[in-house]
């Protein structure tokens, strides 16, 4: 089955194009060679997304060209970013190596662009469940991004989540 130009999915002999269930994380990981799965997709990967989404956010370099596309009721959306290496981890997923933003990068990406994390309400509910975030790693990433506004937003969100968890 053709997903898009140059990307195909092999169906089980008993499946039809209308009845198969596609693994959106595997498909998203095959769209580009240099990428990472981020924002709400990373929240889903870490198991803390507040609700299920039919959008897949694939973060790619600004110079790459990619239009969003749909396949099997899933929408694959490119998010163009300057830095596709910092705070990105290689993970094993169903026997494949995929690249996902670290918990800390996911936190910062979602705070920086909440529209890719379900807007503010959905974003905050999901970030509240994101465990294992390391404050030192957040600080180092903030230093790399060098954005005063992101520093302030991150501090505000961390305080908000701390106060809410009490």
PDB file of C-alpha atoms in Angstrom:
ATOM      1  CA  UNK A   1       0.000   0.000   0.000  1.00  0.00           C
ATOM      2  CA  UNK A   2       1.375   3.420  -0.926  1.00  0.00           C
ATOM      3  CA  UNK A   3       1.593   5.863   1.981  1.00  0.00           C
ATOM      4  CA  UNK A   4       3.199   8.645  -0.041  1.00  0.00           C
ATOM      5  CA  UNK A   5       5.787   8.968  -2.802  1.00  0.00           C
ATOM      6  CA  UNK A   6       8.664   6.629  -1.953  1.00  0.00           C
ATOM      7  CA  UNK A   7       7.067   5.202   1.207  1.00  0.00           C
ATOM      8  CA  UNK A   8       5.073   1.986   1.125  1.00  0.00           C
ATOM      9  CA  UNK A   9       3.488  -0.322   3.677  1.00  0.00           C
ATOM     10  CA  UNK A  10       3.310  -4.070   3.188  1.00  0.00           C
ATOM     11  CA  UNK A  11      -0.011  -5.480   4.310  1.00  0.00           C
ATOM     12  CA  UNK A  12      -0.592  -8.901   5.779  1.00  0.00           C
ATOM     13  CA  UNK A  13      -2.263 -11.160   3.176  1.00  0.00           C
ATOM     14  CA  UNK A  14      -5.489 -11.136   5.195  1.00  0.00           C
ATOM     15  CA  UNK A  15      -5.617  -7.338   5.563  1.00  0.00           C
ATOM     16  CA  UNK A  16      -7.226  -4.895   3.191  1.00  0.00           C
ATOM     17  CA  UNK A  17      -6.299  -1.214   2.814  1.00  0.00           C
ATOM     18  CA  UNK A  18      -9.479  -0.281   4.687  1.00  0.00           C
ATOM     19  CA  UNK A  19      -9.130  -2.755   7.572  1.00  0.00           C
ATOM     20  CA  UNK A  20      -5.451  -2.635   8.511  1.00  0.00           C
ATOM     21  CA  UNK A  21      -4.088  -0.855  11.566  1.00  0.00           C
ATOM     22  CA  UNK A  22      -1.011   1.205  10.847  1.00  0.00           C
ATOM     23  CA  UNK A  23       1.622   1.968  13.479  1.00  0.00           C
ATOM     24  CA  UNK A  24       1.944   5.726  13.105  1.00  0.00           C
ATOM     25  CA  UNK A  25       5.210   5.878  15.058  1.00  0.00           C
ATOM     26  CA  UNK A  26       6.922   3.447  12.678  1.00  0.00           C
ATOM     27  CA  UNK A  27       5.555   5.241   9.623  1.00  0.00           C
ATOM     28  CA  UNK A  28       6.563   8.635  11.046  1.00  0.00           C
ATOM     29  CA  UNK A  29      10.077   7.367  11.643  1.00  0.00           C
ATOM     30  CA  UNK A  30      10.491   6.442   7.968  1.00  0.00           C
ATOM     31  CA  UNK A  31       9.476   9.772   6.417  1.00  0.00           C
ATOM     32  CA  UNK A  32      12.950  11.371   6.548  1.00  0.00           C
ATOM     33  CA  UNK A  33      16.458  10.183   7.404  1.00  0.00           C
ATOM     34  CA  UNK A  34      17.139  13.169   9.691  1.00  0.00           C
ATOM     35  CA  UNK A  35      14.189  13.712  11.993  1.00  0.00           C
ATOM     36  CA  UNK A  36      12.831  13.264  15.453  1.00  0.00           C
ATOM     37  CA  UNK A  37       9.342  12.563  16.721  1.00  0.00           C
ATOM     38  CA  UNK A  38       8.332  15.453  18.915  1.00  0.00           C
ATOM     39  CA  UNK A  39       5.622  17.447  20.622  1.00  0.00           C
ATOM     40  CA  UNK A  40       2.372  15.529  21.143  1.00  0.00           C
ATOM     41  CA  UNK A  41       3.787  12.477  19.359  1.00  0.00           C
ATOM     42  CA  UNK A  42       6.609  12.303  21.917  1.00  0.00           C
ATOM     43  CA  UNK A  43       4.089  12.746  24.740  1.00  0.00           C
ATOM     44  CA  UNK A  44       2.173   9.768  23.321  1.00  0.00           C
ATOM     45  CA  UNK A  45       5.414   7.776  23.051  1.00  0.00           C
ATOM     46  CA  UNK A  46       6.191   8.452  26.738  1.00  0.00           C
ATOM     47  CA  UNK A  47       2.650   7.468  27.713  1.00  0.00           C
ATOM     48  CA  UNK A  48       1.598  10.785  29.198  1.00  0.00           C
ATOM     49  CA  UNK A  49      -0.554  12.266  26.425  1.00  0.00           C
ATOM     50  CA  UNK A  50      -3.862  13.329  27.907  1.00  0.00           C
ATOM     51  CA  UNK A  51      -5.856  12.063  24.921  1.00  0.00           C
ATOM     52  CA  UNK A  52      -5.272  10.225  21.660  1.00  0.00           C
ATOM     53  CA  UNK A  53      -4.536  12.309  18.570  1.00  0.00           C
ATOM     54  CA  UNK A  54      -4.662  11.440  14.916  1.00  0.00           C
ATOM     55  CA  UNK A  55      -1.796  13.819  14.134  1.00  0.00           C
ATOM     56  CA  UNK A  56       1.843  12.799  14.040  1.00  0.00           C
ATOM     57  CA  UNK A  57       4.505  15.498  14.479  1.00  0.00           C
ATOM     58  CA  UNK A  58       7.758  14.781  12.666  1.00  0.00           C
ATOM     59  CA  UNK A  59      10.423  17.404  13.385  1.00  0.00           C
ATOM     60  CA  UNK A  60      12.776  17.977  10.474  1.00  0.00           C
ATOM     61  CA  UNK A  61      15.443  20.421   9.382  1.00  0.00           C
ATOM     62  CA  UNK A  62      14.252  23.731   7.971  1.00  0.00           C
ATOM     63  CA  UNK A  63      15.899  22.976   4.614  1.00  0.00           C
ATOM     64  CA  UNK A  64      13.962  19.726   4.103  1.00  0.00           C
ATOM     65  CA  UNK A  65      10.828  19.966   2.074  1.00  0.00           C
ATOM     66  CA  UNK A  66       7.842  18.023   3.276  1.00  0.00           C
ATOM     67  CA  UNK A  67       4.152  18.708   3.038  1.00  0.00           C
ATOM     68  CA  UNK A  68       1.730  17.284   5.555  1.00  0.00           C
ATOM     69  CA  UNK A  69      -0.178  14.258   4.301  1.00  0.00           C
ATOM     70  CA  UNK A  70      -2.828  11.792   5.461  1.00  0.00           C
ATOM     71  CA  UNK A  71      -2.862   8.028   5.511  1.00  0.00           C
ATOM     72  CA  UNK A  72      -5.312   5.695   7.258  1.00  0.00           C
ATOM     73  CA  UNK A  73      -6.989   8.516   9.215  1.00  0.00           C
ATOM     74  CA  UNK A  74      -3.616   9.741  10.488  1.00  0.00           C
ATOM     75  CA  UNK A  75      -2.236  13.128   9.553  1.00  0.00           C
ATOM     76  CA  UNK A  76       1.549  13.445   9.358  1.00  0.00           C
ATOM     77  CA  UNK A  77       2.665  17.013  10.023  1.00  0.00           C
ATOM     78  CA  UNK A  78       6.210  18.308   9.535  1.00  0.00           C
ATOM     79  CA  UNK A  79       7.521  20.718  12.155  1.00  0.00           C
ATOM     80  CA  UNK A  80      10.504  22.650  10.844  1.00  0.00           C
ATOM     81  CA  UNK A  81      13.210  23.294  13.402  1.00  0.00           C
ATOM     82  CA  UNK A  82      16.767  24.645  13.452  1.00  0.00           C
ATOM     83  CA  UNK A  83      18.213  21.988  15.749  1.00  0.00           C
ATOM     84  CA  UNK A  84      17.229  18.373  15.195  1.00  0.00           C
ATOM     85  CA  UNK A  85      20.050  16.912  17.297  1.00  0.00           C
ATOM     86  CA  UNK A  86      20.010  18.496  20.780  1.00  0.00           C
ATOM     87  CA  UNK A  87      17.938  16.582  23.281  1.00  0.00           C
ATOM     88  CA  UNK A  88      17.064  13.812  20.828  1.00  0.00           C
ATOM     89  CA  UNK A  89      17.438  10.162  21.793  1.00  0.00           C
ATOM     90  CA  UNK A  90      17.608   6.964  19.760  1.00  0.00           C
ATOM     91  CA  UNK A  91      15.092   4.431  21.071  1.00  0.00           C
ATOM     92  CA  UNK A  92      14.229   0.857  20.163  1.00  0.00           C
ATOM     93  CA  UNK A  93      10.632   0.492  19.037  1.00  0.00           C
ATOM     94  CA  UNK A  94       9.250  -2.769  17.648  1.00  0.00           C
ATOM     95  CA  UNK A  95      12.746  -3.836  16.613  1.00  0.00           C
ATOM     96  CA  UNK A  96      13.494  -0.546  14.838  1.00  0.00           C
ATOM     97  CA  UNK A  97      15.608   2.430  15.859  1.00  0.00           C
ATOM     98  CA  UNK A  98      13.595   5.623  16.043  1.00  0.00           C
ATOM     99  CA  UNK A  99      14.525   9.128  17.146  1.00  0.00           C
ATOM    100  CA  UNK A 100      12.365  10.815  19.765  1.00  0.00           C
ATOM    101  CA  UNK A 101      12.858  14.042  21.650  1.00  0.00           C
ATOM    102  CA  UNK A 102      14.067  13.425  25.196  1.00  0.00           C
ATOM    103  CA  UNK A 103      11.622  14.097  28.007  1.00  0.00           C
ATOM    104  CA  UNK A 104      13.343  17.429  28.617  1.00  0.00           C
ATOM    105  CA  UNK A 105      13.299  18.447  24.944  1.00  0.00           C
ATOM    106  CA  UNK A 106       9.656  17.358  24.733  1.00  0.00           C
ATOM    107  CA  UNK A 107       8.844  19.557  27.723  1.00  0.00           C
ATOM    108  CA  UNK A 108      10.591  22.586  26.203  1.00  0.00           C
ATOM    109  CA  UNK A 109       9.211  22.034  22.711  1.00  0.00           C
ATOM    110  CA  UNK A 110       5.655  21.814  24.049  1.00  0.00           C
ATOM    111  CA  UNK A 111       6.086  24.935  26.189  1.00  0.00           C
ATOM    112  CA  UNK A 112       7.639  26.775  23.250  1.00  0.00           C
ATOM    113  CA  UNK A 113       4.972  25.791  20.681  1.00  0.00           C
ATOM    114  CA  UNK A 114       1.848  24.542  22.480  1.00  0.00           C
ATOM    115  CA  UNK A 115      -0.114  24.448  19.205  1.00  0.00           C
ATOM    116  CA  UNK A 116       1.709  21.169  18.442  1.00  0.00           C
ATOM    117  CA  UNK A 117       0.792  19.803  21.871  1.00  0.00           C
ATOM    118  CA  UNK A 118      -2.967  20.282  21.734  1.00  0.00           C
ATOM    119  CA  UNK A 119      -2.950  23.968  22.791  1.00  0.00           C
ATOM    120  CA  UNK A 120      -2.348  25.084  26.379  1.00  0.00           C
ATOM    121  CA  UNK A 121      -4.980  23.093  28.279  1.00  0.00           C
ATOM    122  CA  UNK A 122      -4.116  19.765  26.653  1.00  0.00           C
ATOM    123  CA  UNK A 123      -0.407  20.597  26.844  1.00  0.00           C
ATOM    124  CA  UNK A 124      -0.479  21.277  30.587  1.00  0.00           C
ATOM    125  CA  UNK A 125      -2.547  18.174  31.350  1.00  0.00           C
ATOM    126  CA  UNK A 126      -0.060  16.060  29.398  1.00  0.00           C
ATOM    127  CA  UNK A 127       3.078  17.693  30.826  1.00  0.00           C
ATOM    128  CA  UNK A 128       1.716  17.063  34.305  1.00  0.00           C
ATOM    129  CA  UNK A 129       2.073  13.327  33.622  1.00  0.00           C
ATOM    130  CA  UNK A 130       5.546  13.551  32.051  1.00  0.00           C
ATOM    131  CA  UNK A 131       7.717  11.860  34.668  1.00  0.00           C
ATOM    132  CA  UNK A 132      11.495  11.580  34.833  1.00  0.00           C
ATOM    133  CA  UNK A 133      12.257  15.112  33.658  1.00  0.00           C
ATOM    134  CA  UNK A 134      15.712  16.263  34.778  1.00  0.00           C
ATOM    135  CA  UNK A 135      15.944  19.940  35.752  1.00  0.00           C
ATOM    136  CA  UNK A 136      19.649  20.178  34.903  1.00  0.00           C
ATOM    137  CA  UNK A 137      19.024  18.844  31.397  1.00  0.00           C
ATOM    138  CA  UNK A 138      16.217  21.369  30.920  1.00  0.00           C
ATOM    139  CA  UNK A 139      18.584  24.138  31.984  1.00  0.00           C
ATOM    140  CA  UNK A 140      21.301  22.984  29.542  1.00  0.00           C
ATOM    141  CA  UNK A 141      18.807  22.808  26.684  1.00  0.00           C
ATOM    142  CA  UNK A 142      17.414  26.235  27.569  1.00  0.00           C
ATOM    143  CA  UNK A 143      20.955  27.579  27.421  1.00  0.00           C
ATOM    144  CA  UNK A 144      21.397  26.068  23.927  1.00  0.00           C
ATOM    145  CA  UNK A 145      18.113  27.521  22.665  1.00  0.00           C
ATOM    146  CA  UNK A 146      19.113  30.941  24.026  1.00  0.00           C
ATOM    147  CA  UNK A 147      15.603  32.397  24.204  1.00  0.00           C
ATOM    148  CA  UNK A 148      14.758  34.702  27.084  1.00  0.00           C
ATOM    149  CA  UNK A 149      11.044  34.270  26.436  1.00  0.00           C
ATOM    150  CA  UNK A 150      11.360  30.464  26.559  1.00  0.00           C
ATOM    151  CA  UNK A 151      13.250  30.756  29.885  1.00  0.00           C
ATOM    152  CA  UNK A 152      10.378  32.775  31.341  1.00  0.00           C
ATOM    153  CA  UNK A 153       7.629  30.539  29.940  1.00  0.00           C
ATOM    154  CA  UNK A 154       9.423  27.436  31.233  1.00  0.00           C
ATOM    155  CA  UNK A 155       9.813  28.909  34.714  1.00  0.00           C
ATOM    156  CA  UNK A 156       6.145  29.884  34.795  1.00  0.00           C
ATOM    157  CA  UNK A 157       4.975  26.431  33.645  1.00  0.00           C
ATOM    158  CA  UNK A 158       7.269  24.651  36.129  1.00  0.00           C
ATOM    159  CA  UNK A 159       5.873  26.781  38.963  1.00  0.00           C
ATOM    160  CA  UNK A 160       2.326  26.178  37.773  1.00  0.00           C
ATOM    161  CA  UNK A 161       2.846  22.405  37.648  1.00  0.00           C
ATOM    162  CA  UNK A 162       4.602  22.404  41.036  1.00  0.00           C
ATOM    163  CA  UNK A 163       1.763  24.340  42.661  1.00  0.00           C
ATOM    164  CA  UNK A 164      -0.849  22.108  41.038  1.00  0.00           C
ATOM    165  CA  UNK A 165       0.846  18.920  42.256  1.00  0.00           C
ATOM    166  CA  UNK A 166       0.742  19.964  45.906  1.00  0.00           C
TER     167      UNK A 166
END
